[in-house]
XYZ file of C-alpha atoms in Angstrom:
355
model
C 155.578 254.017 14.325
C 152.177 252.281 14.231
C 152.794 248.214 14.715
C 151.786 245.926 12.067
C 148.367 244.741 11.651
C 148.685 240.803 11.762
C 145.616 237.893 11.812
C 145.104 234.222 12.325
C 143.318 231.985 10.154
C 142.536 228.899 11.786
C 142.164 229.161 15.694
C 142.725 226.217 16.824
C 145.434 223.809 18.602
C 147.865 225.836 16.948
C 146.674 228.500 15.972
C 145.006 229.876 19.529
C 145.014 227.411 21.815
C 147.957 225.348 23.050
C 146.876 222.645 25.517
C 148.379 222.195 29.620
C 149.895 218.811 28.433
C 151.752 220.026 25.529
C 152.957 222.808 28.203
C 153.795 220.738 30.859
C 156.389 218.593 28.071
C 157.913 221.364 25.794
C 161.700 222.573 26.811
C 162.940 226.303 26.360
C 162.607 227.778 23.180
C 159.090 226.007 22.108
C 156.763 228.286 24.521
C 154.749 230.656 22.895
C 153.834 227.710 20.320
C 150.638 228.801 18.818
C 150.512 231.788 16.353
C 147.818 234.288 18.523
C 149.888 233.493 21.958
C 153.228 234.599 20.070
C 151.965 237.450 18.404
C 150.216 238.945 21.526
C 153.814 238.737 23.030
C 155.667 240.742 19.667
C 156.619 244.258 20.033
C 155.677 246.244 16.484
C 153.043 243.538 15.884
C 149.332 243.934 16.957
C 146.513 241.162 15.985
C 143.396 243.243 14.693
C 141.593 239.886 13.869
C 141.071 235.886 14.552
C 139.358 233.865 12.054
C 137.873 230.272 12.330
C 134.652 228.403 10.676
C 133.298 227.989 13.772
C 132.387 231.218 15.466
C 132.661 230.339 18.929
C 135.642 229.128 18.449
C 137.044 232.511 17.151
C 135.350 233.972 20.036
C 136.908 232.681 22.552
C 140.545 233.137 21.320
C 139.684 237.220 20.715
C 138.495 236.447 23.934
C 142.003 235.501 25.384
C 144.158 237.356 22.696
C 142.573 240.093 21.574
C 141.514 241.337 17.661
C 137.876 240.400 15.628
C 136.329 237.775 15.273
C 135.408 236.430 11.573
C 134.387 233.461 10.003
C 135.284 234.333 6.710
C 139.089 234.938 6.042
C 138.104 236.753 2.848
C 135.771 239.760 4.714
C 138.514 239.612 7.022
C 141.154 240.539 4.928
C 138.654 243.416 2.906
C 138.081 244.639 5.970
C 141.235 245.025 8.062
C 144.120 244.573 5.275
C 146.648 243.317 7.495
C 150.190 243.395 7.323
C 150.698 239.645 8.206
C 148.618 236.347 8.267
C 148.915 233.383 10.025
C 147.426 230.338 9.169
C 146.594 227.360 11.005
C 143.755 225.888 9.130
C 143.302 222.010 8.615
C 145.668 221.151 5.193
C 142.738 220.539 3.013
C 141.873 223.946 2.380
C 145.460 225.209 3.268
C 146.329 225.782 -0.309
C 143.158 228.511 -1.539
C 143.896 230.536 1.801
C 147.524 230.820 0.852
C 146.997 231.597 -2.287
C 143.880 233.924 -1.821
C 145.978 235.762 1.007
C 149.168 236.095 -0.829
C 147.563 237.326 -4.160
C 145.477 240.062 -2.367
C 147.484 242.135 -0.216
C 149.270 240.511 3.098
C 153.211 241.450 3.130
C 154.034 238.365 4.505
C 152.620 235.211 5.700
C 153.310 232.075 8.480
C 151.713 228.869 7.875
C 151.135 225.390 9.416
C 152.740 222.181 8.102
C 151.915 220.068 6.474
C 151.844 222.878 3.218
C 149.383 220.556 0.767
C 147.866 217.390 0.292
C 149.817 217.077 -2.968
C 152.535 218.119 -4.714
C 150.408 219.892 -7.834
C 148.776 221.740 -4.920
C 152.268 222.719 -3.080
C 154.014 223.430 -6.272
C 150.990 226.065 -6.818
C 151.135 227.456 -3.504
C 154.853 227.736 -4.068
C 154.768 229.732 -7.135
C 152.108 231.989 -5.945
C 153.864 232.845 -3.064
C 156.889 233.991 -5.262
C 154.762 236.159 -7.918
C 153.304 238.267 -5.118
C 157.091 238.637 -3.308
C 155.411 237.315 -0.252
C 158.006 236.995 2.746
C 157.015 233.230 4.484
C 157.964 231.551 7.390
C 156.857 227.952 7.853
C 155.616 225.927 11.202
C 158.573 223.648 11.026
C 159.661 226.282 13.755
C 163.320 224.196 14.708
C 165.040 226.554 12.047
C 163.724 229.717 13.996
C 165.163 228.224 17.383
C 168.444 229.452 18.896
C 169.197 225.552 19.422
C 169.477 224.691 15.710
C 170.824 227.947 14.683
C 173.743 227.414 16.999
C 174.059 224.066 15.726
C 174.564 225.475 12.257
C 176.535 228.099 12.728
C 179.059 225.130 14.273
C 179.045 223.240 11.349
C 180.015 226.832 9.260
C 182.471 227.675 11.558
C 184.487 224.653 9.646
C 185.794 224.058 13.379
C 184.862 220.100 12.833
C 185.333 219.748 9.326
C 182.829 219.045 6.258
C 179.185 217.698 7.241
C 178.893 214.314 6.536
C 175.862 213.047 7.996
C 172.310 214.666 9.131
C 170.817 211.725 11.619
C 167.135 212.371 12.493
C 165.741 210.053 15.481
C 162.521 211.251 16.421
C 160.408 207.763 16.552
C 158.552 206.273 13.276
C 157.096 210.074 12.311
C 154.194 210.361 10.320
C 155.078 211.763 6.977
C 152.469 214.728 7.398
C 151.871 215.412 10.766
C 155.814 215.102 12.076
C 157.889 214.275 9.379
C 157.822 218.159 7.990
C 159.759 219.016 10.637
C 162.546 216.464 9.425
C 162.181 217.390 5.889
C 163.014 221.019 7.036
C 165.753 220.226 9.099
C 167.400 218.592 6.131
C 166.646 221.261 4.049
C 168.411 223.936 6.816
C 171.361 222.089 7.680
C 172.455 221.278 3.872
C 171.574 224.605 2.966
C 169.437 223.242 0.605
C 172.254 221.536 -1.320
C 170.399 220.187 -4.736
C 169.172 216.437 -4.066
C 170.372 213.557 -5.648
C 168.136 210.603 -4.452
C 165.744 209.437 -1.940
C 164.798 206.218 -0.636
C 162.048 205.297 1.973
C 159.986 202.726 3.792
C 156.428 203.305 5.426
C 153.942 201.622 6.725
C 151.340 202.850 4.065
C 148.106 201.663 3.949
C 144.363 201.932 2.506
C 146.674 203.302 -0.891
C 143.894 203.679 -3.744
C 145.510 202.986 -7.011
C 143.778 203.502 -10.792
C 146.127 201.431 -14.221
C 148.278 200.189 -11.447
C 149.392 203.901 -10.435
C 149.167 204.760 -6.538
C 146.081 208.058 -7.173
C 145.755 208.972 -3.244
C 146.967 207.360 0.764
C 144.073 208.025 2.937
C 146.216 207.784 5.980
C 149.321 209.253 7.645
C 152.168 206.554 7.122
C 154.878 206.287 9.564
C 158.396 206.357 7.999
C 160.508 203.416 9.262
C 163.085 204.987 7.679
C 164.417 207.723 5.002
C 167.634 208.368 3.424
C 168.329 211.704 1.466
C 171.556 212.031 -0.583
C 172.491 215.503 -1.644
C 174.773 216.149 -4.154
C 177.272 217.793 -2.561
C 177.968 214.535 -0.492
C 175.720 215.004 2.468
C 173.459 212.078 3.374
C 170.045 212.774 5.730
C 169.022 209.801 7.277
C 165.943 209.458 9.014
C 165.676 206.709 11.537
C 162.528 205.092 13.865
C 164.926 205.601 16.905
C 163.172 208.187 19.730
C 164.646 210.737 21.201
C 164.022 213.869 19.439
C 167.473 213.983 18.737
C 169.221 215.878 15.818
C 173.234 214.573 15.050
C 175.473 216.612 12.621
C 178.094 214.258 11.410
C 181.238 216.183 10.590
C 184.511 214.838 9.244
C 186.249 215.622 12.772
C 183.575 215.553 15.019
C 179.756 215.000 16.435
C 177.371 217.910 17.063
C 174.104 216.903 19.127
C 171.089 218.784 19.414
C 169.552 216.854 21.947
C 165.850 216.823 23.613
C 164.097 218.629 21.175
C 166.460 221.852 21.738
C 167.282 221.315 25.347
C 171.133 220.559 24.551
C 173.671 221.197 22.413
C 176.789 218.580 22.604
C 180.047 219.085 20.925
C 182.681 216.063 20.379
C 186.011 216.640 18.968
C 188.521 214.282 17.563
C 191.539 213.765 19.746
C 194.429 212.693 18.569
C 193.493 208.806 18.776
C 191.068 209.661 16.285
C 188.611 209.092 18.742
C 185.614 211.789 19.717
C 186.786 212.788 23.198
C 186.276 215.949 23.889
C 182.816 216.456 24.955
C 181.284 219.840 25.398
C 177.539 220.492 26.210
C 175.890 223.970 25.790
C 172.771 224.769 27.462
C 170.557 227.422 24.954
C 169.068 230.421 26.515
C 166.315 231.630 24.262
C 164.993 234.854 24.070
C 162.036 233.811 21.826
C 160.498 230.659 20.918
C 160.366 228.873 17.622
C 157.181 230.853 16.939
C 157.652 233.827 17.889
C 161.430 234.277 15.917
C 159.277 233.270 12.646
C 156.595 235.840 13.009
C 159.408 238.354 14.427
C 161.353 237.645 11.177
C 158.399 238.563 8.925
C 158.097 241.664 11.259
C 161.563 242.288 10.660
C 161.453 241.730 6.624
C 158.851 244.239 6.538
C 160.040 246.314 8.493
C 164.256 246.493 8.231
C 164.294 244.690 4.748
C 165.849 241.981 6.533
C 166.040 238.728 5.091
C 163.101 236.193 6.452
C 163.883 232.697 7.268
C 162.725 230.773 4.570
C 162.862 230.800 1.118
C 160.780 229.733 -1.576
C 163.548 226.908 -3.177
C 163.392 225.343 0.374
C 160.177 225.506 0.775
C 159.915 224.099 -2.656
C 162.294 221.274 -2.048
C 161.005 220.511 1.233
C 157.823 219.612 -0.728
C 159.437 217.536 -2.989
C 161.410 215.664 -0.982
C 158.082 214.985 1.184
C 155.960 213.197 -1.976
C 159.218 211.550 -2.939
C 159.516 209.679 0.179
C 156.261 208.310 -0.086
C 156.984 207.602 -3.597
C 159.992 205.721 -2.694
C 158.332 203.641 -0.116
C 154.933 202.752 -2.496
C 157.774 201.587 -4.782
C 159.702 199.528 -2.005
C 162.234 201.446 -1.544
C 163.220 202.302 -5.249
C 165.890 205.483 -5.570
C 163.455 208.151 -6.583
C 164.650 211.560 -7.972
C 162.452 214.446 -6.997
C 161.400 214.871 -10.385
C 160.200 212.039 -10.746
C 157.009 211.921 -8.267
C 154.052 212.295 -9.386
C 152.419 215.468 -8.179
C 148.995 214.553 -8.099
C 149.588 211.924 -6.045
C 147.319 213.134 -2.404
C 148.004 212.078 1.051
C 145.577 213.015 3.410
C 147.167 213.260 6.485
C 144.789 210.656 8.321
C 144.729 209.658 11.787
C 141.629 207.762 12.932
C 138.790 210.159 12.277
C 141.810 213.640 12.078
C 143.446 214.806 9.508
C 146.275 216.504 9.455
């Protein structure tokens, strides 16, 4: 059987390039990290093209990872109707490549985070996606990683009771460059229970506002922190504390995923009541974040198989994003997802970078 044609758009940090320092840092399970590296390494997936704006830049990752080079996703697509796209673009024009990809062709698709600037945009994107039975997988990679999937598949066992709590401590994460990740690991370890409320505080600034109604933040707040209530009783909380560190609360016990994937720690109660019974598991993964999410799409096409993400997560991870900035413009206010306003922007801003 022929592999599947699959392209990058976007050929960047992440999409072609990932740097010695973020090598030197990242434990098992992140490594392949950008989307050319981990489809180079795929069996029954074979990248025919790279796309980026500037040409040299596309050059040099067919250079390292094979395929052609384009700067225009659009003659790309006419030209070698791929299987799968991958798309690593800046967010600002995320939103017309997804939906220009998705509505012409491409089986299935793997994009960056953040999704969109806004929620009209994501909410768009979202529905598109859907129309065109598009299989997705999302660059909040944790849910593709053996770490997390273990983690979850402790919390189904039932072996430590109901989940109670989802604690996130990765420092004060910037709500479109980091905080994605969070959103999603919410999102995964609920199982996308429906939300009730959220409430938030950030450090937002240069907020332009038009009748007293916040219009766009031209900047990348940090959340200080975030609380999520689902309606099924489970409460994500976000805090500034570092780490990297993921806790899963459970009526009769603790479950760690510790160092960004490096651990998993078990605690049990004993019959004190107290958790005693520590037990750490050190993953062994086969594949990285990236390359399980682009395998999966393989693997949907393929098999049939079901992807890793669907379109209500993706959809509520969106939602829940704008609402915690919503939340913290309205200090701290309990805001219902349907209640944001979805053409509220965020930019994503970091100095002179956005994200």
């Amino acid at each position: 059987m022929h592999p599947l044609k699959a392209v990058v758009v976007g050929c960047g940090r992440m999409g072609a390039f990932t740097s010695d320092k973020t090598r030197a840092g990242l434990p098992l399970g992140w490594l392949p990290l950008s989307h050319a590296e981990a489809i180079h390494t795929l069996l029954g997936v074979e990248l025919v093209g790279v796309c980026d704006a500037q040409r040299s830049v596309a050059e040099a990752a067919a250079k390292v990872w094979g395929g052609q080079v384009f700067t225009d996703y659009r003659a790309m697509l006419l030209k070698l109707k791929p299987d799968i796209a991958t798309i690593a673009t800046r967010t600002d024009v995320r939103p017309e490549i997804l939906k220009y990809v998705a509505a012409n062709g491409v089986k299935a698709i793997h994009a960056e985070k953040p999704l969109c600037r806004s929620l009209s945009d994501a909410l768009d994107v979202v529905e598109t996606l859907r129309t065109h039975h598009v299989v997705f997988s999302y660059g909040t990679v944790r849910r593709y990683m053996d770490a997390y999937k273990q983690a979850r598949a402790i919390v189904h066992s039932g072996d430590l009771g109901k989940l109670k709590q989802i604690i996130l401590s990765f420092g004060e994460a910037q709500i479109m460059w980091t905080a994605p990740h969070l959103f999603d690991l919410l999102v995964f370890f609920s199982d996308n229970a429906p939300v009730k409320y959220v409430q938030a505080s950030m450090n937002a600034e240069h907020v332009s506002k038009q009748n007293g109604r916040a219009e766009m933040i031209d900047d990348d707040p940090r959340i200080q922190f975030a609380t999520i209530v689902f309606e099924n009783g489970i409460t994500g909380i976000i805090t500034a504390a570092g780490g990297m560190k993921t806790e899963l609360a459970c009526e009769d016990g603790t479950i760690t995923v510790g160092a960004d994937g490096s651990y998993i720690e078990t605690q049990k109660k004993s019959s004190t009541g107290y958790f005693l019974e520590p037990e750490r598991i050190i993953p062994q993964p086969a594949l990285s974040g990236t390359q399980s999410a682009i395998a999966g799409l393989r693997d949907a096409i393929v098999k049939g198989e079901i992807s890793g993400m669907t379109m209500d997560e993706l959809e509520t991870e969106q939602r829940i994003l704008f609402a915690v900035a919503t939340s913290a413009l309205k200090n701290g206010a309990r805001i219902k997802l349907e209640d944001v306003d979805p053409e509220l922007i965020i930019t994503g801003k970091t100095g002179n970078l956005y994200a």
